[in-house]
Amino acid sequence: MSEETTTKTSYHIPVGPIHPALKEPVYFEFELSGERIIDVTVKLGHVHRGVEWAGMRRNPIQVLYLAERICGICSYCHPAAFTLAVENAADIKVPERAEYLRVIQAELERICSHMLWAGVAAHEIGFDTVLYFTWQIREKALDLTEYLTGNRVTKGIMTIGGIRRDITSDMLPRVKRDMQFFKDNFEKLRHIFLDDKTVKMRSQNAGILKKDDAIKLCAVGPTTRASGVKKDVRTGESYFAYGDLDVKCITPKDLTGTVNGDVYDRIIQRLLEVKQAIELIEQCIDEMPAGDIVSEPKIPKLMNQIKKVEGEGVGRHEAPRGEVIHYVKLDGKSDHPYTWKVRAPTYNNILPWIPMLKGEQIADIPIVAASTDPCMSCTNRVAVVKDSKRYELTKEQLHKLSIEKTRRLMK
Amino acid sequence: MRFSMLSSVFAQMFKKPWTNKFPAKYAPSNTTQFLKDVKDGKAEIIPPIPPEKGFRGKIQYDKEKCIGCKLCIKYCPCEAIEFKPKEKKIKIYLARCCFCSQCNDVCPTNCLTMGEEFLLADADPYSKDLIVE
């Protein structure tokens, strides 16, 4: 077929909100020319659950368990950020041992999350043997989580002013043994992901996010670090025990010497972070001081203290997917928070999809989209995305819209 | 290297799978019939992997120790606990419970503990097994 006879008009493909290829509801609209993607529109807001509203009708201790249920995989980092926000507002000091224990839990969650992601990424490119291999390692991490916290997924370990369970000396051999297991298997996993031709073929030069774009679009976590931006809350802000530990902001440059910002770099980035997490847990176990694990063991007394506080606090935590921010305002009258606002990391990592996907092929969509480790249910807040313009609805606007709809229906 | 997983795949063919085949090796076509057979001793349930020490399972309630202070009701995140004003005791609906063990922490007399039982699925949320009192 000659150049003149080909039709040059592009066509649209809508994908989602409910689609077999997607694990969570999100709506894409692709503008395609043949196999190439010319433009992408992302629409969110399909799983808004009103978690923040529910949180404003509960006391901070109850909100901890509600925050845990924002996301199944990040079931530690949301209560952690909420606790940091309340501690910031109420000026509660945390015992030093609890700070170290908090780091151990946070890094264990990072191992679980990145292992799960590595499996999903392998599954997206059709390499299912690696999916089973990584999830076998993850199973060990989940067993360790169950041993340390009492449950596999909803850990319920965080509390305001400390942590709920201690790691006693008789538990340490098990932790050390599992860390050795992760280290042994990490080498194998590194070899599979970094040297295998199948993975390289699909991930190198796919879904490139340039450093400028990453900064401009405020990408967070491994997504931005894989593009060479040194952004990490663990090094940027001293919280938990990260100030005492040897934490470096790592980028793929540490291993390969160059930063391309492609899917391959994001794989390297996450694998390096797993290694860093193992090292951090080992460091914590060695350096952990003895002492209390909660500042105030009597919860009613703690609640009375929080009840009197009038002020606001911000909690920032480096979740496996990036920076999670919780904002809490306490009014000093009731024991419920006056306001609670959550910003999950995927919220920032949605817009980088647009530069990543432009110019790619349709078959690359799953792996490129999965490379930012998206979590839709965490992301859906009051923000409304319509025609790729983001805006938030105020009460008056919502009311107006509601009246308009009623009028429309009456006609 | 092209086939880095190949050795693991071949090795796996001769290994026992990691999965514990609970409750039976093959999914029974009729669950009620299977449970009946187990009762009659015709079939056997492959036991689940026991939970770790400190697992948060079904709540155990020591009624004698309870003083009716209502603290657990105040701190329960999912409002699963009901107060019985006549007896001054509590009633826990496990269908609403999220197994966080917060009530265990606030209880001044330690009358609540977490058990190890976790097979609590039931068609009726108000069945006898799902109410602790």
PDB file of C-alpha atoms in Angstrom, chain B residues 19-101:
ATOM      1  CA  THR B  19       0.717 -25.109  48.556  1.00  0.00           C
ATOM      2  CA  ASN B  20      -0.988 -26.855  51.452  1.00  0.00           C
ATOM      3  CA  LYS B  21      -3.998 -28.575  49.920  1.00  0.00           C
ATOM      4  CA  PHE B  22      -6.571 -27.479  52.456  1.00  0.00           C
ATOM      5  CA  PRO B  23      -9.307 -28.801  52.959  1.00  0.00           C
ATOM      6  CA  ALA B  24      -8.943 -31.607  50.389  1.00  0.00           C
ATOM      7  CA  LYS B  25      -6.553 -32.546  47.596  1.00  0.00           C
ATOM      8  CA  TYR B  26      -9.183 -31.747  44.985  1.00  0.00           C
ATOM      9  CA  ALA B  27     -11.969 -29.232  45.522  1.00  0.00           C
ATOM     10  CA  PRO B  28     -15.082 -31.254  46.431  1.00  0.00           C
ATOM     11  CA  SER B  29     -17.928 -30.894  43.958  1.00  0.00           C
ATOM     12  CA  ASN B  30     -20.436 -30.787  46.779  1.00  0.00           C
ATOM     13  CA  THR B  31     -19.231 -29.090  49.943  1.00  0.00           C
ATOM     14  CA  THR B  32     -22.157 -30.133  52.151  1.00  0.00           C
ATOM     15  CA  GLN B  33     -21.723 -33.755  51.056  1.00  0.00           C
ATOM     16  CA  PHE B  34     -18.004 -33.506  51.775  1.00  0.00           C
ATOM     17  CA  LEU B  35     -18.624 -32.163  55.271  1.00  0.00           C
ATOM     18  CA  LYS B  36     -21.166 -34.941  55.869  1.00  0.00           C
ATOM     19  CA  ASP B  37     -18.600 -37.513  54.756  1.00  0.00           C
ATOM     20  CA  VAL B  38     -16.058 -36.021  57.148  1.00  0.00           C
ATOM     21  CA  LYS B  39     -18.573 -36.340  59.988  1.00  0.00           C
ATOM     22  CA  ASP B  40     -19.260 -39.979  59.086  1.00  0.00           C
ATOM     23  CA  GLY B  41     -15.538 -40.670  58.857  1.00  0.00           C
ATOM     24  CA  LYS B  42     -15.584 -41.433  55.123  1.00  0.00           C
ATOM     25  CA  ALA B  43     -13.386 -38.485  54.122  1.00  0.00           C
ATOM     26  CA  GLU B  44     -10.593 -36.620  55.839  1.00  0.00           C
ATOM     27  CA  ILE B  45      -9.808 -32.904  56.003  1.00  0.00           C
ATOM     28  CA  ILE B  46      -6.216 -31.934  55.318  1.00  0.00           C
ATOM     29  CA  PRO B  47      -5.496 -29.583  58.228  1.00  0.00           C
ATOM     30  CA  PRO B  48      -4.597 -25.930  57.548  1.00  0.00           C
ATOM     31  CA  ILE B  49      -1.135 -24.648  58.420  1.00  0.00           C
ATOM     32  CA  PRO B  50      -1.326 -23.618  62.088  1.00  0.00           C
ATOM     33  CA  PRO B  51      -1.036 -19.859  62.651  1.00  0.00           C
ATOM     34  CA  GLU B  52       2.005 -18.284  64.240  1.00  0.00           C
ATOM     35  CA  LYS B  53       2.154 -17.652  67.972  1.00  0.00           C
ATOM     36  CA  GLY B  54       0.389 -14.383  68.760  1.00  0.00           C
ATOM     37  CA  PHE B  55      -2.005 -14.654  65.830  1.00  0.00           C
ATOM     38  CA  ARG B  56      -5.134 -12.548  66.168  1.00  0.00           C
ATOM     39  CA  GLY B  57      -8.062 -14.931  65.736  1.00  0.00           C
ATOM     40  CA  LYS B  58     -11.498 -15.323  67.312  1.00  0.00           C
ATOM     41  CA  ILE B  59     -11.896 -13.283  70.498  1.00  0.00           C
ATOM     42  CA  GLN B  60     -12.137 -15.155  73.797  1.00  0.00           C
ATOM     43  CA  TYR B  61     -14.262 -13.464  76.459  1.00  0.00           C
ATOM     44  CA  ASP B  62     -13.966 -14.171  80.150  1.00  0.00           C
ATOM     45  CA  LYS B  63     -17.387 -13.075  81.384  1.00  0.00           C
ATOM     46  CA  GLU B  64     -16.578 -13.376  85.084  1.00  0.00           C
ATOM     47  CA  LYS B  65     -13.722 -10.880  84.927  1.00  0.00           C
ATOM     48  CA  CYS B  66     -15.672  -8.236  82.953  1.00  0.00           C
ATOM     49  CA  ILE B  67     -16.663  -5.177  85.021  1.00  0.00           C
ATOM     50  CA  GLY B  68     -18.763  -3.488  82.311  1.00  0.00           C
ATOM     51  CA  CYS B  69     -16.632  -0.346  81.967  1.00  0.00           C
ATOM     52  CA  LYS B  70     -17.520   0.065  78.240  1.00  0.00           C
ATOM     53  CA  LEU B  71     -13.956   1.084  77.298  1.00  0.00           C
ATOM     54  CA  CYS B  72     -13.789  -1.598  74.605  1.00  0.00           C
ATOM     55  CA  ILE B  73     -16.993  -0.214  73.065  1.00  0.00           C
ATOM     56  CA  LYS B  74     -15.490   3.267  72.950  1.00  0.00           C
ATOM     57  CA  TYR B  75     -12.313   2.145  71.172  1.00  0.00           C
ATOM     58  CA  CYS B  76     -13.630  -0.579  68.872  1.00  0.00           C
ATOM     59  CA  PRO B  77     -12.949   0.733  65.339  1.00  0.00           C
ATOM     60  CA  CYS B  78     -15.874  -1.108  63.750  1.00  0.00           C
ATOM     61  CA  GLU B  79     -18.545  -0.876  66.450  1.00  0.00           C
ATOM     62  CA  ALA B  80     -18.707  -4.630  66.792  1.00  0.00           C
ATOM     63  CA  ILE B  81     -19.367  -4.634  70.526  1.00  0.00           C
ATOM     64  CA  GLU B  82     -22.791  -4.185  72.111  1.00  0.00           C
ATOM     65  CA  PHE B  83     -23.477  -3.457  75.780  1.00  0.00           C
ATOM     66  CA  LYS B  84     -26.061  -5.462  77.670  1.00  0.00           C
ATOM     67  CA  PRO B  85     -27.304  -2.980  80.292  1.00  0.00           C
ATOM     68  CA  LYS B  86     -29.170  -5.520  82.462  1.00  0.00           C
ATOM     69  CA  GLU B  87     -26.219  -7.836  83.016  1.00  0.00           C
ATOM     70  CA  LYS B  88     -23.581  -5.116  82.544  1.00  0.00           C
ATOM     71  CA  LYS B  89     -21.701  -7.417  80.158  1.00  0.00           C
ATOM     72  CA  ILE B  90     -20.787  -7.158  76.488  1.00  0.00           C
ATOM     73  CA  LYS B  91     -21.732  -9.002  73.320  1.00  0.00           C
ATOM     74  CA  ILE B  92     -19.275  -9.148  70.384  1.00  0.00           C
ATOM     75  CA  TYR B  93     -20.487  -9.605  66.840  1.00  0.00           C
ATOM     76  CA  LEU B  94     -17.604 -11.295  65.015  1.00  0.00           C
ATOM     77  CA  ALA B  95     -19.166 -10.566  61.633  1.00  0.00           C
ATOM     78  CA  ARG B  96     -18.236  -6.918  62.211  1.00  0.00           C
ATOM     79  CA  CYS B  97     -14.972  -7.533  64.102  1.00  0.00           C
ATOM     80  CA  CYS B  98     -11.774  -6.571  62.265  1.00  0.00           C
ATOM     81  CA  PHE B  99      -9.497  -8.585  64.580  1.00  0.00           C
ATOM     82  CA  CYS B 100      -7.290  -5.642  65.542  1.00  0.00           C
ATOM     83  CA  SER B 101      -7.173  -6.641  69.247  1.00  0.00           C
TER      84      SER B 101
END
